[in-house]
XYZ file of C-alpha atoms in Angstrom:
486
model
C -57.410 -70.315 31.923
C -58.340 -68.787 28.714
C -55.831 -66.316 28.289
C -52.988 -68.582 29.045
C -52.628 -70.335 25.945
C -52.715 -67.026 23.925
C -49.984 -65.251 26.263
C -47.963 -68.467 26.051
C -48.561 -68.458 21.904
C -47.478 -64.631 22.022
C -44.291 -64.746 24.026
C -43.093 -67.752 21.690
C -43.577 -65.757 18.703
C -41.916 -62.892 20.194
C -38.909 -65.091 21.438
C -38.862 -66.127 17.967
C -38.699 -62.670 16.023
C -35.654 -62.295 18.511
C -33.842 -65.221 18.111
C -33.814 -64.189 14.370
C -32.781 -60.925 14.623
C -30.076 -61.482 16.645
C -28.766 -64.200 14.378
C -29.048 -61.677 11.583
C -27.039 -59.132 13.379
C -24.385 -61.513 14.321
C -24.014 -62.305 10.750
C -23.504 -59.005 9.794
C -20.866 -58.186 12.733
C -18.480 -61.292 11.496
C -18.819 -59.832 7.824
C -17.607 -56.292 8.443
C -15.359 -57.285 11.309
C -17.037 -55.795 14.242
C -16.668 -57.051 17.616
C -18.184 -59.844 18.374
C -22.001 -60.225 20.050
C -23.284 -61.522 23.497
C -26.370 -62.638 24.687
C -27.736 -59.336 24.361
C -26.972 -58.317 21.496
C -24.441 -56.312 18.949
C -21.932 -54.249 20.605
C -21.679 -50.975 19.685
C -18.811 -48.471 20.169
C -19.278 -44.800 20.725
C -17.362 -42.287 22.860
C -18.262 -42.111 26.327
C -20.608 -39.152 27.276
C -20.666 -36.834 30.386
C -21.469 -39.934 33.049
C -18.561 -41.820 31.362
C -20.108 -45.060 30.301
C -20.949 -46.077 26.821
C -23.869 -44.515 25.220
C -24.591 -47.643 23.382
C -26.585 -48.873 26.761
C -28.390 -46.105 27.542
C -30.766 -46.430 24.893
C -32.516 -49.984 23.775
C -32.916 -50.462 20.282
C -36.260 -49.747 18.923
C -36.677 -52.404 16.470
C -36.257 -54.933 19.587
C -38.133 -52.902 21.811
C -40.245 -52.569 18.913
C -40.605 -56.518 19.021
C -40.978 -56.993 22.529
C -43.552 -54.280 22.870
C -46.040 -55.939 20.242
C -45.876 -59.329 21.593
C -46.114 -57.826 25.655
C -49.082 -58.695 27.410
C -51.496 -56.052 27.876
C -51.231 -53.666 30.892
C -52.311 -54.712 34.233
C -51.821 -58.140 33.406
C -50.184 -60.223 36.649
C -48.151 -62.153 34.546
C -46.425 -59.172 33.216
C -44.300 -58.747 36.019
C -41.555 -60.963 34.719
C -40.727 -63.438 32.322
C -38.235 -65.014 29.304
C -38.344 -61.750 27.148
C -38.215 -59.199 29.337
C -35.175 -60.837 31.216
C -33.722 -60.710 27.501
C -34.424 -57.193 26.984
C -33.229 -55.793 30.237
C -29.948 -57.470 29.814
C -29.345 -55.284 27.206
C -30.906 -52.449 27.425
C -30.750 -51.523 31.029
C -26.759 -52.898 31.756
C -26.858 -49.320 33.292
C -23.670 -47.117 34.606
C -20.721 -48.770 35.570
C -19.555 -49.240 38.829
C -17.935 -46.224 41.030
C -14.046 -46.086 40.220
C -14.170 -48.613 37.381
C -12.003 -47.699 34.665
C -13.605 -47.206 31.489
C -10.745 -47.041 28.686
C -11.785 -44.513 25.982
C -12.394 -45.787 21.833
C -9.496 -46.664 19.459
C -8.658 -43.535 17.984
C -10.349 -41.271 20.380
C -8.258 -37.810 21.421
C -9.344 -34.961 23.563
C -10.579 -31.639 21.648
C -7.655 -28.926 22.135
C -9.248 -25.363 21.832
C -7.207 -23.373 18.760
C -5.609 -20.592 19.802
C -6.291 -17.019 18.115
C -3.948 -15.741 15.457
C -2.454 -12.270 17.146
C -2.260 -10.951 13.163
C -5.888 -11.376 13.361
C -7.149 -10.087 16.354
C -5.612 -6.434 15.470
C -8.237 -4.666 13.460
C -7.746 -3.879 9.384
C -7.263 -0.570 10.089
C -5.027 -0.798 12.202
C -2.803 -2.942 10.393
C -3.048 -0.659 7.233
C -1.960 2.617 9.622
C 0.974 0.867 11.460
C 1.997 -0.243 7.520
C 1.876 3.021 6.108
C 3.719 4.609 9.484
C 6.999 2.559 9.173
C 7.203 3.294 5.379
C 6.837 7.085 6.321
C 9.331 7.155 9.030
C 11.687 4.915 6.878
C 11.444 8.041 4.052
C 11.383 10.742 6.840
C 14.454 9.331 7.682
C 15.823 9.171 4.647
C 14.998 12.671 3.395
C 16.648 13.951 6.899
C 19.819 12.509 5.983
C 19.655 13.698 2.450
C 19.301 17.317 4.065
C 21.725 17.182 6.319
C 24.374 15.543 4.029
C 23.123 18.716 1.435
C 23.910 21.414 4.108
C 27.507 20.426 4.866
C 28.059 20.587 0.845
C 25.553 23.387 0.414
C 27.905 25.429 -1.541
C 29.022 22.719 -3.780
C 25.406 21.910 -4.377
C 24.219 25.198 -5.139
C 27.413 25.895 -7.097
C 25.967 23.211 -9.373
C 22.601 23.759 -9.331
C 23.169 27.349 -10.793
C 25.985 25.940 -13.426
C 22.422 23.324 -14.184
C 20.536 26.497 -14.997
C 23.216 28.307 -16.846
C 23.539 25.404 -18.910
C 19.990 25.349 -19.623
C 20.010 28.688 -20.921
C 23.309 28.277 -23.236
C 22.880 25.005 -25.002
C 20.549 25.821 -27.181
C 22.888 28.178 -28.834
C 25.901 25.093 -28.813
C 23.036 23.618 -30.453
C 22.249 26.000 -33.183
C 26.283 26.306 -33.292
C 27.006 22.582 -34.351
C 23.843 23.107 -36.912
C 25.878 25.587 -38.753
C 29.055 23.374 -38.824
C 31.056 24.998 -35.545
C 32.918 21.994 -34.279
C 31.343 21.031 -30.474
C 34.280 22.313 -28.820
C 34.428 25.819 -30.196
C 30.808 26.132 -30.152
C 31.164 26.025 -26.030
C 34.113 27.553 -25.870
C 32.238 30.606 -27.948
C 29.223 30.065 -25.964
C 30.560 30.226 -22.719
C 32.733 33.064 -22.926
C 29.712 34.921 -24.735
C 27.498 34.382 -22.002
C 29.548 34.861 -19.031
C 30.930 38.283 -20.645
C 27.399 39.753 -20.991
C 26.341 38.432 -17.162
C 29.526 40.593 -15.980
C 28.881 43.589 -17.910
C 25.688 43.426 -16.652
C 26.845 43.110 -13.131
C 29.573 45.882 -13.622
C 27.007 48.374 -14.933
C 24.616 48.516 -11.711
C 27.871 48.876 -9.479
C 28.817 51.335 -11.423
C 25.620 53.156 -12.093
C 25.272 53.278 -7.826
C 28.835 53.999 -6.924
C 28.510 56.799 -9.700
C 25.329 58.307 -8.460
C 25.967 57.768 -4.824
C 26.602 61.091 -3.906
C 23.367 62.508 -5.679
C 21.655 59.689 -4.420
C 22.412 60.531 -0.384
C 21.962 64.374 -0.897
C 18.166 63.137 -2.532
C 17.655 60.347 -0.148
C 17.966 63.261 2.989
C 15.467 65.828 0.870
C 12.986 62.584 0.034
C 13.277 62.343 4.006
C 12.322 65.994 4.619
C 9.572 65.912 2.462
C 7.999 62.685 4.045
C 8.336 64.242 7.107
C 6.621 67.090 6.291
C 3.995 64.975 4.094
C 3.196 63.137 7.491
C 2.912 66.244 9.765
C 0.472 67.677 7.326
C -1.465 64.540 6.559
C -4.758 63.038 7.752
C -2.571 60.827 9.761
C -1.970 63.469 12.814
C 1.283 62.532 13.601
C 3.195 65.149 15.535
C 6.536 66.176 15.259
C 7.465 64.588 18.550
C 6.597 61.269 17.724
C 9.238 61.394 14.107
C 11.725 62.187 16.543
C 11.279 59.796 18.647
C 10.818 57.225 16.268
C 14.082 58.732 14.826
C 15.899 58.802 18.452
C 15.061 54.978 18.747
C 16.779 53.902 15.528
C 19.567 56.449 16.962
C 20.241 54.259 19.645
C 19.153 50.829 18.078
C 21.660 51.576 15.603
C 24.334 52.489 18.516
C 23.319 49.924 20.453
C 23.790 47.347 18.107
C 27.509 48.435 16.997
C 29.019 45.199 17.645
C 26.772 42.878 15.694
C 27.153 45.505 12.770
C 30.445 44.817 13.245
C 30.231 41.138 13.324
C 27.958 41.553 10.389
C 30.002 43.132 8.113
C 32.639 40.613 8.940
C 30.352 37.773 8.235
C 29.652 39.460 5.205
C 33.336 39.384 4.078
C 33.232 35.762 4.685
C 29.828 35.830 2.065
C 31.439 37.585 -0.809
C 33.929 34.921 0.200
C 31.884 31.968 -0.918
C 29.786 33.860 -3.332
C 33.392 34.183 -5.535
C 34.068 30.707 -4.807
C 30.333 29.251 -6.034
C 30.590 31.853 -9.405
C 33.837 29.989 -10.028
C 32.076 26.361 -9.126
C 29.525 27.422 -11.484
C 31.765 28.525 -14.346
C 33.109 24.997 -14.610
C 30.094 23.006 -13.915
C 28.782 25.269 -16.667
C 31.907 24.497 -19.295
C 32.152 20.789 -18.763
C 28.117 20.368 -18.722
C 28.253 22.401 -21.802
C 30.930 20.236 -23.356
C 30.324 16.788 -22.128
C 26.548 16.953 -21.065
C 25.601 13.600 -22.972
C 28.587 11.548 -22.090
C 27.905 12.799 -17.941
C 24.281 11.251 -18.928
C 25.117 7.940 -19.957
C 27.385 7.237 -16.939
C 24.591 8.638 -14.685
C 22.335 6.452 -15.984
C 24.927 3.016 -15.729
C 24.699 3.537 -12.253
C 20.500 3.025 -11.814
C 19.487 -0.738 -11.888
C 18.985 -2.523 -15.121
C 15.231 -2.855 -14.113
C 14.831 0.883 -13.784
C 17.033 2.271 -16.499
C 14.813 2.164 -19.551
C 12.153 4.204 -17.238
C 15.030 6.963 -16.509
C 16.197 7.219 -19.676
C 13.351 8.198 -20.970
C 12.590 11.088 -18.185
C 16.045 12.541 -18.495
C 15.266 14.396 -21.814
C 11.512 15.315 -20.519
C 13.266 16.473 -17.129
C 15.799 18.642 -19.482
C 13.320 20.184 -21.413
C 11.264 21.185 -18.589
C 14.154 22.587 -17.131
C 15.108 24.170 -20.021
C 11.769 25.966 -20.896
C 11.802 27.146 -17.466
C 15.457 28.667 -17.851
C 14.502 30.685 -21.181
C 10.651 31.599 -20.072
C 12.108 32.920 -17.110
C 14.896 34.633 -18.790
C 12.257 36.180 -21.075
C 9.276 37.693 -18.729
C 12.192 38.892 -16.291
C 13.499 40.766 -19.381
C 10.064 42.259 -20.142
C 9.044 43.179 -16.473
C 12.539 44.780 -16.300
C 12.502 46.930 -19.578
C 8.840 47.855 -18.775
C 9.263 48.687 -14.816
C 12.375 50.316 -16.156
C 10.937 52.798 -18.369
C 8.041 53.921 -15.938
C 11.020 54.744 -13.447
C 12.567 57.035 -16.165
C 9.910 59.074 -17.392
C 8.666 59.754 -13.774
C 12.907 60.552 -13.357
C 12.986 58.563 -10.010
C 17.028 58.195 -9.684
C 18.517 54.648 -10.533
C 16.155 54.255 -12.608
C 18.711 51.536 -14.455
C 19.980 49.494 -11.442
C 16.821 49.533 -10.503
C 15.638 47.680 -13.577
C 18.511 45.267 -13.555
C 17.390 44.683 -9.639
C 13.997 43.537 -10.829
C 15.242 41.677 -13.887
C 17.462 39.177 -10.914
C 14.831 39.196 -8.667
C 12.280 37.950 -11.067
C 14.327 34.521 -10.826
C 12.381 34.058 -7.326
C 8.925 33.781 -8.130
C 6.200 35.557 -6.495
C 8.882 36.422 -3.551
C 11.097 38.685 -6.400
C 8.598 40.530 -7.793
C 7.097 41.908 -4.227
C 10.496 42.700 -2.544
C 12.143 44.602 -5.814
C 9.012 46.132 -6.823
C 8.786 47.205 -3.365
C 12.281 48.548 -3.539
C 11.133 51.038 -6.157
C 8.521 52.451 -4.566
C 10.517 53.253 -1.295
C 13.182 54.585 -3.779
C 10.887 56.787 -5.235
C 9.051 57.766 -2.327
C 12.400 58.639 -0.146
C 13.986 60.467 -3.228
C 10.611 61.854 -5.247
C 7.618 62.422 -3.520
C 4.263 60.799 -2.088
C 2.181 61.508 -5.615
C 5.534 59.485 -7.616
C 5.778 56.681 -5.451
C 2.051 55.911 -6.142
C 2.685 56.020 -9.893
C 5.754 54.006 -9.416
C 3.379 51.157 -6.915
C 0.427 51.106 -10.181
C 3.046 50.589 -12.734
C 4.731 47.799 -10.676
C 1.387 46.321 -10.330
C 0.232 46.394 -13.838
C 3.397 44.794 -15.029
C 3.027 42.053 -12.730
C -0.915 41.545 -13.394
C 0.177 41.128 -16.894
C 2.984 39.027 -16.348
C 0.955 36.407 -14.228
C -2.004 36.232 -16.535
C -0.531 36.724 -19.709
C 3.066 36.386 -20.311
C 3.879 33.389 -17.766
C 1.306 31.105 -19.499
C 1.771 32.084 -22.685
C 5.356 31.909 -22.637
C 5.822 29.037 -20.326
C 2.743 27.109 -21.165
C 1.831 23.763 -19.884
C 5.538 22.056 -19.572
C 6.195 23.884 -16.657
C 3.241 24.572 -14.932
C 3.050 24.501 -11.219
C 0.023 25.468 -9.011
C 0.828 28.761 -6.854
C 0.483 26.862 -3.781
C 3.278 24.348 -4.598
C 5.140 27.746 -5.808
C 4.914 29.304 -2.610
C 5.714 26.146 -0.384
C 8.778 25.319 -2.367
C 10.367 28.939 -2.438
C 9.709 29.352 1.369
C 11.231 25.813 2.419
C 14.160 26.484 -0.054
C 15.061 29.560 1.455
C 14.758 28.210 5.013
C 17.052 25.490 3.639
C 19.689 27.287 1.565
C 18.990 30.962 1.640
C 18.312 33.034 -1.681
C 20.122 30.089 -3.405
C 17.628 27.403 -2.125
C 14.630 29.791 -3.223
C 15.776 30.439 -6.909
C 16.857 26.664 -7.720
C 13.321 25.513 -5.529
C 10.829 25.914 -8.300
C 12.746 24.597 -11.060
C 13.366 21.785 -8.747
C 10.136 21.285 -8.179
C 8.920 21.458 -11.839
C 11.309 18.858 -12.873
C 10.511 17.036 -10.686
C 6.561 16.870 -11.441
C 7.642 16.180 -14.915
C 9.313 13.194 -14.181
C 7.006 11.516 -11.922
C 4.385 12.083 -14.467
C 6.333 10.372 -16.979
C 7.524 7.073 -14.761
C 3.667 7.042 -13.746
C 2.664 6.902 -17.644
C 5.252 4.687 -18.513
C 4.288 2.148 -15.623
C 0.759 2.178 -16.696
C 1.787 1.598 -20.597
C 3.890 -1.207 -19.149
C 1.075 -2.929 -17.218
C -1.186 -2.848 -20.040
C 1.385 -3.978 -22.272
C 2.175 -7.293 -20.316
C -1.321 -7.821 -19.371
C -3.252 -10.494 -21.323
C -6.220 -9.121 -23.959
C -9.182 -10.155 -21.527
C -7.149 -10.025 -17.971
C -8.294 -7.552 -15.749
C -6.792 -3.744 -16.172
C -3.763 -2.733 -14.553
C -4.453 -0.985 -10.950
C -5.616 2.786 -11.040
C -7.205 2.044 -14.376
C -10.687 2.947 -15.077
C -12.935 -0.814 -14.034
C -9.911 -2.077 -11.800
């Protein structure tokens, strides 16, 4: 009987402690506006979890458990079983799950998590993106370019036409210039000019026809003696080539020759229809060449009204870089042709291989094709000089070619053309091989200068870019891309 007044003493306190909390909480709910409280206590809202009733009754709150537990009798009591506080407790914190197919309406404001779907730009790698960027812009110029050739081989003699007139110009201005310094008036100083320099082109011309139709004659009877002497040469060489092999070799040109008839034929028609054009681009040329000569700066300015306003400043300013590129090309050309002509020239006369002259003039045009020219007319001496001299003077004739050209590549060509027109050999080679694929011997001669121009200019616009970005950029910004630190 002794413990019952001290159970009955600790479950009124406890009952107490309660009562007083509960008060306090139900305060607190009608000041911030929460729903309202039962005889359990506060009601809490919080989404439902997996089982789908509130969470707020699966877990008692520990400050009343916290309560209950202090005051509780101790274990193993019999009166422990039940009573006034635990009936209070459970009814709140064991309401326990609802009922199977009750409805359990989800929180105010509650909505369902949708998964985001992945952006497609995303999920294709960097790399990827950067290739397939690069591609279109390629095909876009590939396409581009292929139209620009094809429209340039159905006008292919128009172009050309001009192209040449382009060089010739390059070559005569500066004398209109140094014409109009001494007072001539423009149009007489072209007029001069032009008939001047188209004069000594033709008598140039006319002398090699005339030097070959003149020796012609000499030149077959030598040509048959040359082939005599090679013959023998080769039966008496190292080599041991018989006699029967020359003639057979010679009885299968026989019949490739007769064989072949017809497309001679055909040939030498097609060849009409050449000299044909060739006439009718000299004449293109002569009048590009007058009216470039006359009206060169005026032709500029309207070229340059019809680039944007954005760009113009920019292409004004590589026009005159672009012309005198062009222009030291023309004359450094001019000059080491000259010198490899006069010096290849002379070593033909003093070892007296025939045409020695044409010859020279030969290598003198031929020197306008770089690195292709000199091989195919220097070559051209040597079988000259081997079919008409002997074995000993076509050897001389192959070391003096050589030791022109050795001293025209490593000496004259940089010292004449310098650094404005410099182009590596590879570039060189490319260029004269796709030009002649594209336009013949024409394409080949205008390919370099083309392609030295056009290095020029893209040098310039890439300077001028760079000046402009650092221009317009603020003291302390960052430097303009490509720059050292960017």
């Amino acid at each position: 009987m002794s413990r019952l007044p001290r159970w009955v003493g600790g479950a009124g306190a406890g009952l107490t402690r309660l009562a007083r909390r509960l008060e306090e909480r139900s305060a607190e709910a009608d000041a911030s506006g929460a729903p309202g409280t039962d005889a359990a206590g506060p009601a809490r809202t919080s989404p439902p979890n997996r089982s789908g009733w509130s969470g707020a009754a699966s877990a008692p709150d520990p400050e009343t458990a916290g309560g209950l537990s202090s005051a509780a009798p101790p274990a193993g009591d019999p009166a422990s079983a039940g009573g006034p506080a635990d009936d209070a407790a459970g009814s709140r914190a064991h309401s326990g799950p609802p009922a199977v197919g009750d409805h359990v309406p989800p929180p105010p404001g509650y909505a369902p998590a949708v998964p985001a779907r992945p952006d497609p730009v995303a999920a294709v790698p960097w790399g990827v993106r950067v290739a397939a960027e690069v591609a279109w812009r390629l095909l876009i110029l590939a396409g581009s370019l292929w139209v620009l050739m094809r429209v340039i081989s159905s006008v292919r003699l128009v172009v050309l036409s001009f192209v040449v007139g382009l060089l010739i110009t390059a070559l005569l201005q500066p004398t209109v210039a140094w014409l109009k310094r001494r007072g001539v008036p423009r149009g007489l100083a072209t007029v001069m000019t032009f008939i001047s320099g188209f004069v000594v082109m033709g008598l140039v011309g006319w002398f090699v026809v005339w030097q070959v139709t003149d020796n012609l004659d000499d030149l077959s009877g030598q040509v048959q003696q040359g082939i005599k002497d090679l013959k023998h040469w080769l039966l008496t060489s190292p080599f041991h080539v018989t006699e029967k092999q020359i003639n057979n070799i010679a009885d299968n040109l026989s019949t490739a020759i007769g064989a072949n008839t017809k497309d001679i034929t055909s040939a030498g028609i097609e060849g009409v229809q050449v000299i044909l054009e060739v006439l009718t681009g000299i004449l293109l040329a002569m009048f590009s060449t007058l009216f470039l000569l006359y009206d060169g700066p005026r032709i500029w300015e309207w070229l340059l009204k019809l680039f944007p306003a954005a760009a113009r400043e920019g292409v004004a300013g590589a026009g005159p870089r672009a012309w005198a590129t062009l222009t030291a090309y023309v004359r450094g050309t001019v000059i080491v042709a000259l010198i490899d002509a006069i010096f290849i020239g002379i070593g033909l006369f003093f070892l007296k291989v025939p045409l020695a002259v044409p010859l020279a003039v030969f290598i003198f045009l031929f020197a306008f094709v770089p690195l292709v020219g000199a091989v195919v007319s220097g070559a051209l001496a040597v079988v000259v000089a081997l079919v008409t001299k002997d074995v000993f003077t076509a050897l001389m004739v192959l070391i003096v070619v050589l030791a022109v050209q050795q001293i025209e590549g490593h000496v004259l060509q940089p010292f004449i053309l310098g650094r404005a027109v410099r182009v590596h050999p590879l570039a060189v080679v490319l260029s004269v091989v796709a030009g002649s694929l594209i336009a013949g011997i024409g394409g080949a001669v205008v390919a370099v200068p083309l392609v030295a121009v056009t290095n020029t200019v893209v040098g310039y616009l890439r300077a001028y870019t760079r000046d402009k970005a650092l221009a317009a950029a603020p003291p302390d910004g960052p430097p303009p891309p490509g720059e050292p630190g960017s």
